[in-house]
Amino acid sequence: MTDQEQIKTAIAQMGDGFDILILSIPEWGGEADALRGKTIWDGIDESVLLDILSYNVNNVLQTVRAAIPFLRKGALKRIVLLTDPTASIRETDEETDYAYHMSQAAAGMIMKILFNTYRPEGFTFRCYADDGRRAGISACEYLLTEQSYIETDDYIHSDENRLVMRDGLLREISW
Amino acid sequence: MESQHTVFITGADRGIGFAICQEFLQHGWHVIAGQYMSAWTELTHLQQQNANLDIVPIDVSDANSVQAAVKQTVELTGRLDMLIHVAGIIIREDTPEAVRTMLQVNAVGPMCVTRCFLPLMEGGRKRLCFVSSEAGSISLAHRKNEYGYGVSKAALNMSVRMMFNTLRREGFTFRLYHPGWVNSYMETTQKSTIAPYEPEDTARTAYRAFTEDRRCEDVLVMTDINEQTWSF
């Protein structure tokens, strides 16, 4: 979905409010296949790359904007990003599929700016990196976990006040 | 006697890019300045004082323009030692069109330029330099708006990481640089006056960062105007 009105309509159909918004970046589909397996040497078509990147980023941004008023009425006020460990700019050793990985990095940044903006009003955030190994807890389990938070403590003394990406074994993956 | 080194610099018209051109010229490099705004005359004036400066038009968001720039560069030099990506844009709104434009110029453009210039760099020093920003550091980002700029720089950082993964083992070395808050022209035709640094300040540090070799080149690092290291 990239049409703002379509997104608003879809979210409004959820009712007065909801608790959790789950975001993800599609791995493949459509034009993305034209870039599959290509390194910087392999004649990447940057116009296709831009189309995919722009689609993914704007889709996430518009969905979040439409959802915020409804999340405010929910109890959890939770925004979730389903991603994978190759979204880590620091750690990834990927050489191909630029559109997917650049989109994942962009989605991480969107989560961070959302966190900066909405955490002070009580929103909570989860980033789950699925490494495909079926080990540990699932995304569904993780997104429902409560992280340590004591309102009267120092801000830094709380896991809920940090935006972290974790895998199924709850290992933190650097951004 | 060591032969003269050659550098291509995008976004060289004014601000940080122009100051970096001046810095490399002062150190005796052959500078090929990527010009986006032909009506802006600073580069032309600089060329009148420097035989080591060539000007090549380039729009990093247009693959045809990039290919034409490569062709012109080949006519000027048989070898490129360093490629410096400075061209960038910031739009203080997050409409879909604005976000797309920032992704195009800040993230996809440098990839296109790198890909097209790579063959010309094979016989040279093989150094790729990217002017990024703290705005692209997910762990340290403190902004509460300007999604488009932040995501474009994060996407740039990811693309640099992926290019590093491929090109480092082929002998390329990388520099990722946060220039600091500099009085520049990124949003208007008027140079800002409220930042703590001038373009010449960051160009001096950039020159050192871009030209000096490191003990270990197998680690991708983002450094800033104060030569401090940033997570990215």
Coordinates of C-alpha atoms in Angstrom, one line a residue:
Chain A
M1 CA 0.0 0.0 0.0
T2 CA 1.4 3.4 -0.8
D3 CA -1.9 5.4 -1.2
Q4 CA -2.4 7.5 1.9
E5 CA -6.2 7.3 1.7
Q6 CA -6.1 3.5 1.2
I7 CA -3.9 3.1 4.2
K8 CA -6.1 5.4 6.4
T9 CA -9.2 3.5 5.3
A10 CA -7.6 0.1 6.1
I11 CA -6.5 1.2 9.5
A12 CA -9.8 2.8 10.3
Q13 CA -11.5 -0.5 9.7
M14 CA -9.7 -1.8 12.8
G15 CA -12.2 0.1 15.0
D16 CA -11.7 2.7 17.7
G17 CA -8.2 1.7 18.6
F18 CA -5.7 -1.2 18.7
D19 CA -2.7 -2.2 20.8
I20 CA 0.0 -3.3 18.4
L21 CA 1.2 -2.2 14.9
I22 CA 3.5 -4.7 13.2
L23 CA 5.8 -3.4 10.4
S24 CA 7.9 -5.4 8.0
I25 CA 9.8 -5.0 4.8
P26 CA 8.9 -7.5 2.1
E27 CA 12.0 -9.5 1.0
W28 CA 11.1 -10.1 -2.6
G29 CA 8.5 -9.4 -5.2
G30 CA 8.0 -7.6 -8.4
E31 CA 10.9 -5.5 -9.5
A32 CA 13.0 -6.6 -6.6
D33 CA 13.8 -9.8 -8.3
A34 CA 15.7 -7.8 -11.0
L35 CA 18.3 -6.9 -8.3
R36 CA 18.5 -10.3 -6.7
G37 CA 22.0 -11.6 -6.2
K38 CA 23.8 -8.6 -7.7
T39 CA 26.9 -7.0 -6.1
I40 CA 28.2 -3.5 -6.9
W41 CA 30.0 -4.9 -9.9
D42 CA 26.9 -6.5 -11.5
G43 CA 25.2 -3.7 -13.2
I44 CA 22.6 -2.7 -10.6
D45 CA 19.7 -0.7 -12.1
E46 CA 19.5 2.2 -9.7
S47 CA 16.1 3.3 -10.9
V48 CA 14.6 0.0 -9.8
L49 CA 16.6 0.2 -6.5
L50 CA 15.1 3.7 -5.9
D51 CA 11.6 2.6 -6.7
I52 CA 11.8 -0.3 -4.2
L53 CA 13.5 1.8 -1.5
S54 CA 11.1 4.7 -1.9
Y55 CA 8.1 2.3 -1.9
N56 CA 9.2 0.6 1.3
V57 CA 10.1 3.7 3.2
N58 CA 7.0 5.7 2.3
N59 CA 4.8 2.7 2.9
V60 CA 6.1 2.3 6.5
L61 CA 6.0 6.1 7.2
Q62 CA 2.4 6.5 5.9
T63 CA 1.2 3.4 7.8
V64 CA 2.7 4.6 11.0
R65 CA 1.2 8.1 10.6
A66 CA -2.2 6.7 10.0
A67 CA -1.9 4.2 12.9
I68 CA -0.7 6.6 15.6
P69 CA -4.1 8.0 16.6
F70 CA -5.5 4.5 16.9
L71 CA -2.5 3.2 18.9
R72 CA -2.9 6.1 21.3
K73 CA -6.3 4.7 22.3
G74 CA -4.8 1.2 22.9
A75 CA -3.3 -0.1 26.1
L76 CA 0.1 -1.3 24.8
K77 CA 0.7 1.5 22.3
R78 CA 3.3 -0.9 20.8
I79 CA 5.1 -0.6 17.4
V80 CA 6.9 -3.7 16.2
L81 CA 9.5 -4.1 13.4
L82 CA 10.0 -7.6 12.1
T83 CA 13.4 -7.7 10.5
D84 CA 16.4 -10.0 10.3
P85 CA 20.0 -9.8 11.5
T86 CA 21.3 -8.6 8.1
A87 CA 19.5 -5.3 8.9
S88 CA 22.5 -4.5 11.1
I89 CA 24.7 -2.0 9.3
R90 CA 27.5 -2.8 11.8
E91 CA 27.4 -6.5 11.5
T92 CA 26.0 -7.6 8.1
D93 CA 28.4 -9.3 5.7
E94 CA 25.9 -9.2 2.8
E95 CA 27.1 -8.1 -0.6
T96 CA 23.9 -8.5 -2.7
D97 CA 20.3 -7.4 -2.6
Y98 CA 20.9 -3.8 -1.9
A99 CA 17.2 -2.7 -2.1
Y100 CA 16.2 -5.1 0.6
H101 CA 19.1 -4.3 3.0
M102 CA 19.0 -0.6 2.5
S103 CA 15.2 -0.7 3.2
Q104 CA 15.8 -2.6 6.4
A105 CA 18.4 -0.1 7.5
A106 CA 15.9 2.7 6.7
A107 CA 13.2 0.9 8.6
G108 CA 15.5 0.8 11.6
M109 CA 16.0 4.5 11.4
I110 CA 12.2 5.1 11.2
M111 CA 11.8 3.0 14.4
K112 CA 14.5 5.1 16.1
I113 CA 12.9 8.4 15.2
L114 CA 9.5 7.0 16.3
F115 CA 11.0 5.9 19.5
N116 CA 12.5 9.4 20.1
T117 CA 9.1 11.0 19.4
Y118 CA 6.6 8.7 21.0
R119 CA 8.4 6.9 23.8
P120 CA 7.9 9.9 26.1
E121 CA 4.1 9.6 25.8
G122 CA 4.2 5.9 26.7
F123 CA 4.6 4.1 23.4
T124 CA 6.6 0.9 23.4
F125 CA 8.8 -0.6 20.7
R126 CA 10.0 -4.1 19.8
C127 CA 12.5 -5.0 17.0
Y128 CA 12.7 -8.7 16.3
A129 CA 15.4 -10.1 14.0
D130 CA 14.4 -13.5 12.7
D131 CA 17.6 -15.4 11.8
G132 CA 15.5 -18.3 10.3
R133 CA 16.9 -20.9 12.7
R134 CA 13.7 -21.5 14.6
A135 CA 15.7 -21.3 17.8
G136 CA 14.5 -19.5 20.9
I137 CA 11.3 -17.6 21.1
S138 CA 9.1 -16.6 18.2
A139 CA 8.3 -13.1 17.1
C140 CA 4.8 -13.4 18.5
E141 CA 6.2 -14.3 21.9
Y142 CA 8.8 -11.6 21.8
L143 CA 6.5 -8.8 20.8
L144 CA 4.3 -9.5 23.8
T145 CA 7.1 -9.6 26.4
E146 CA 7.3 -6.8 28.9
Q147 CA 10.6 -5.2 29.4
S148 CA 11.9 -3.8 32.7
Y149 CA 10.4 -0.4 33.4
I150 CA 10.1 1.4 36.7
E151 CA 8.6 4.8 36.1
T152 CA 10.2 6.4 39.1
D153 CA 13.7 5.2 38.3
D154 CA 16.3 7.0 36.2
Y155 CA 15.4 6.9 32.6
I156 CA 18.5 4.8 31.7
H157 CA 17.6 2.2 34.3
S158 CA 15.0 0.6 32.1
D159 CA 15.1 -1.7 29.1
E160 CA 11.8 -0.2 27.9
N161 CA 13.7 3.0 27.4
R162 CA 16.2 1.5 24.9
L163 CA 15.5 0.7 21.3
V164 CA 17.2 -2.6 20.7
M165 CA 17.0 -5.3 18.0
R166 CA 16.9 -8.9 19.4
D167 CA 16.9 -12.3 17.9
G168 CA 15.0 -15.4 19.1
L169 CA 17.6 -16.1 21.7
L170 CA 17.2 -12.5 23.0
R171 CA 20.7 -11.6 21.9
E172 CA 21.0 -7.9 21.1
I173 CA 22.1 -7.1 17.6
S174 CA 23.9 -3.8 17.0
W175 CA 22.3 -1.4 14.6
Chain B
M1 CA 59.2 11.2 -8.3
E2 CA 55.7 10.1 -7.3
S3 CA 53.1 10.9 -10.0
Q4 CA 50.3 13.3 -9.2
H5 CA 47.2 11.8 -7.6
T6 CA 43.8 12.4 -9.0
V7 CA 40.5 12.8 -7.1
F8 CA 36.9 13.2 -8.3
I9 CA 34.6 15.1 -5.9
T10 CA 30.8 15.2 -6.3
G11 CA 28.8 18.2 -5.0
A12 CA 31.8 20.4 -5.5
D13 CA 30.0 23.6 -6.4
R14 CA 29.9 25.1 -3.0
G15 CA 30.0 24.5 0.8
I16 CA 31.8 21.4 2.0
G17 CA 32.5 20.0 -1.5
F18 CA 34.1 23.2 -2.7
A19 CA 36.2 23.5 0.4
I20 CA 37.4 20.0 0.0
C21 CA 38.4 20.8 -3.6
Q22 CA 40.4 23.8 -2.3
E23 CA 42.1 21.6 0.3
F24 CA 43.2 18.9 -2.2
L25 CA 44.4 21.6 -4.7
Q26 CA 46.5 23.1 -1.9
H27 CA 48.2 19.7 -1.4
G28 CA 49.0 19.4 -5.1
W29 CA 46.3 16.9 -6.2
H30 CA 44.7 16.9 -9.6
V31 CA 41.1 17.7 -8.7
I32 CA 38.2 16.8 -11.0
A33 CA 35.2 18.8 -9.5
G34 CA 31.8 17.3 -10.1
Q35 CA 29.6 20.3 -10.9
Y36 CA 25.8 20.2 -10.4
M37 CA 25.0 23.9 -10.7
S38 CA 26.7 25.5 -13.7
A39 CA 25.3 28.9 -12.8
W40 CA 27.2 28.9 -9.5
T41 CA 30.5 30.5 -10.3
E42 CA 32.8 29.7 -7.4
L43 CA 34.3 26.6 -9.2
T44 CA 34.9 28.6 -12.4
H45 CA 36.8 31.3 -10.4
L46 CA 38.8 28.6 -8.6
Q47 CA 39.7 27.0 -12.0
Q48 CA 41.1 30.3 -13.2
Q49 CA 43.7 30.2 -10.4
N50 CA 44.5 26.5 -10.6
A51 CA 45.8 24.5 -13.6
N52 CA 45.2 21.3 -11.5
L53 CA 41.4 21.8 -11.4
D54 CA 39.1 20.3 -14.0
I55 CA 35.3 20.7 -13.9
V56 CA 32.9 18.0 -15.0
P57 CA 29.1 18.3 -14.9
I58 CA 27.4 15.6 -12.9
D59 CA 23.9 15.0 -11.5
V60 CA 24.3 12.0 -9.1
S61 CA 20.6 11.3 -9.3
D62 CA 20.7 10.7 -13.1
A63 CA 22.5 7.6 -14.3
N64 CA 23.0 9.1 -17.8
S65 CA 24.6 12.2 -16.3
V66 CA 26.9 10.0 -14.2
Q67 CA 27.9 7.9 -17.3
A68 CA 28.7 11.1 -19.2
A69 CA 30.8 12.3 -16.3
V70 CA 32.8 9.1 -16.4
K71 CA 33.4 9.5 -20.1
Q72 CA 34.6 13.1 -19.6
T73 CA 36.8 12.0 -16.7
V74 CA 38.4 9.2 -18.8
E75 CA 39.4 11.9 -21.3
L76 CA 41.1 13.9 -18.5
T77 CA 42.9 11.1 -16.7
G78 CA 43.7 7.5 -17.3
R79 CA 43.4 6.7 -13.6
L80 CA 41.4 7.9 -10.6
D81 CA 43.0 7.5 -7.1
M82 CA 40.1 8.7 -5.0
L83 CA 36.4 9.2 -5.3
I84 CA 34.7 11.6 -2.8
H85 CA 31.0 11.7 -2.4
V86 CA 29.8 15.0 -1.0
A87 CA 26.6 15.7 -3.0
G88 CA 23.6 15.7 -0.7
I89 CA 20.3 17.3 0.0
I90 CA 18.1 17.9 2.9
I91 CA 14.4 18.8 2.7
R92 CA 12.7 19.6 6.0
E93 CA 9.5 17.9 5.2
D94 CA 8.5 14.2 4.8
T95 CA 6.1 14.1 1.9
P96 CA 6.5 11.0 -0.2
E97 CA 8.1 13.0 -3.0
A98 CA 10.6 14.7 -0.6
V99 CA 11.5 11.4 0.9
R100 CA 12.1 9.9 -2.5
T101 CA 14.3 12.8 -3.6
M102 CA 16.5 12.5 -0.5
L103 CA 16.8 8.7 -1.0
Q104 CA 17.7 9.3 -4.7
V105 CA 20.4 11.9 -4.0
N106 CA 21.8 10.8 -0.7
A107 CA 21.6 7.0 -0.9
V108 CA 21.2 5.7 -4.4
G109 CA 23.2 8.5 -6.1
P110 CA 26.5 7.5 -4.4
M111 CA 26.0 3.9 -5.3
C112 CA 25.5 4.8 -9.0
V113 CA 28.5 7.0 -9.0
T114 CA 30.7 4.4 -7.3
R115 CA 29.5 1.6 -9.7
C116 CA 30.2 3.7 -12.8
F117 CA 33.6 5.0 -11.7
L118 CA 35.0 1.7 -10.3
P119 CA 36.7 0.6 -13.5
L120 CA 38.6 3.9 -13.7
M121 CA 39.9 3.3 -10.1
E122 CA 41.4 -0.1 -10.7
G123 CA 44.9 1.2 -11.4
G124 CA 44.8 3.9 -8.8
R125 CA 44.9 4.2 -5.0
K126 CA 41.4 2.7 -4.8
R127 CA 40.0 4.9 -2.0
L128 CA 36.3 5.6 -1.7
C129 CA 35.2 8.4 0.6
F130 CA 31.6 9.1 1.6
V131 CA 30.4 12.2 3.4
S132 CA 27.6 10.8 5.6
S133 CA 26.1 12.2 8.8
E134 CA 25.4 11.4 12.4
A135 CA 21.8 11.5 11.2
G136 CA 22.4 8.1 9.7
S137 CA 23.5 6.5 13.0
I138 CA 20.5 4.5 14.2
S139 CA 22.0 4.0 17.7
L140 CA 22.8 7.6 18.2
A141 CA 20.0 9.4 16.3
H142 CA 18.3 11.9 18.4
R143 CA 15.9 13.6 15.9
K144 CA 12.2 13.5 16.4
N145 CA 11.4 14.4 12.8
E146 CA 13.0 14.7 9.4
Y147 CA 12.5 11.0 8.7
G148 CA 13.5 11.4 5.1
Y149 CA 17.0 12.7 5.8
G150 CA 17.7 10.2 8.5
V151 CA 16.6 7.2 6.5
S152 CA 18.5 8.4 3.5
K153 CA 21.7 8.5 5.5
A154 CA 21.0 5.2 7.2
A155 CA 20.4 3.6 3.7
L156 CA 23.6 5.2 2.5
N157 CA 25.6 3.7 5.4
M158 CA 24.1 0.3 4.6
S159 CA 25.1 0.6 1.0
V160 CA 28.6 1.6 2.0
R161 CA 28.8 -1.4 4.3
M162 CA 27.8 -3.7 1.5
M163 CA 30.2 -2.1 -1.0
F164 CA 32.9 -2.5 1.7
N165 CA 32.1 -6.2 2.0
T166 CA 32.7 -6.7 -1.7
L167 CA 35.5 -4.2 -2.5
R168 CA 37.7 -4.3 0.5
R169 CA 39.1 -7.7 -0.4
E170 CA 39.9 -6.3 -3.9
G171 CA 42.1 -3.7 -2.3
F172 CA 39.7 -0.8 -2.0
T173 CA 39.8 1.3 1.2
F174 CA 36.9 3.2 2.6
R175 CA 36.3 6.4 4.5
L176 CA 33.0 7.3 6.1
Y177 CA 32.9 10.9 7.3
H178 CA 30.5 13.0 9.4
P179 CA 31.4 16.6 8.6
G180 CA 29.8 18.1 11.7
W181 CA 27.4 21.0 11.8
V182 CA 28.7 23.3 9.1
N183 CA 27.6 26.6 7.7
S184 CA 26.6 25.4 4.2
Y185 CA 24.0 25.9 1.5
M186 CA 22.1 22.6 1.8
E187 CA 18.7 24.2 1.9
T188 CA 19.0 27.6 0.3
T189 CA 21.1 29.8 -1.9
Q190 CA 22.2 31.6 1.3
K191 CA 25.0 30.2 3.3
S192 CA 23.8 29.5 6.9
T193 CA 25.5 31.4 9.7
I194 CA 24.4 29.6 12.9
A195 CA 26.6 26.4 12.8
P196 CA 29.8 26.1 14.8
Y197 CA 32.0 25.2 11.9
E198 CA 32.9 26.5 8.5
P199 CA 33.3 24.3 5.4
E200 CA 37.1 25.0 5.5
D201 CA 37.3 23.6 9.0
T202 CA 35.8 20.3 8.1
A203 CA 37.7 20.1 4.8
R204 CA 41.0 20.2 6.7
T205 CA 40.0 17.2 8.8
A206 CA 38.5 15.5 5.8
Y207 CA 41.7 15.8 3.9
R208 CA 43.6 14.1 6.6
A209 CA 41.0 11.4 7.1
F210 CA 40.7 10.7 3.4
T211 CA 44.4 10.7 2.5
E212 CA 46.2 9.2 5.5
D213 CA 46.5 5.4 5.6
R214 CA 45.3 3.5 8.7
R215 CA 47.1 0.7 10.5
C216 CA 44.0 -1.5 9.8
E217 CA 41.9 -0.9 6.8
D218 CA 39.6 -3.9 7.4
V219 CA 37.3 -2.0 9.8
L220 CA 34.7 0.4 8.5
V221 CA 34.7 3.4 10.7
M222 CA 32.7 6.7 10.7
T223 CA 34.8 9.6 12.0
D224 CA 33.9 13.3 12.4
I225 CA 35.4 16.8 12.2
N226 CA 37.1 16.2 15.6
E227 CA 38.5 12.9 14.5
Q228 CA 36.1 11.1 16.9
T229 CA 34.5 7.8 16.1
W230 CA 30.7 7.4 15.7
S231 CA 28.5 4.3 15.8
F232 CA 26.6 4.0 12.6

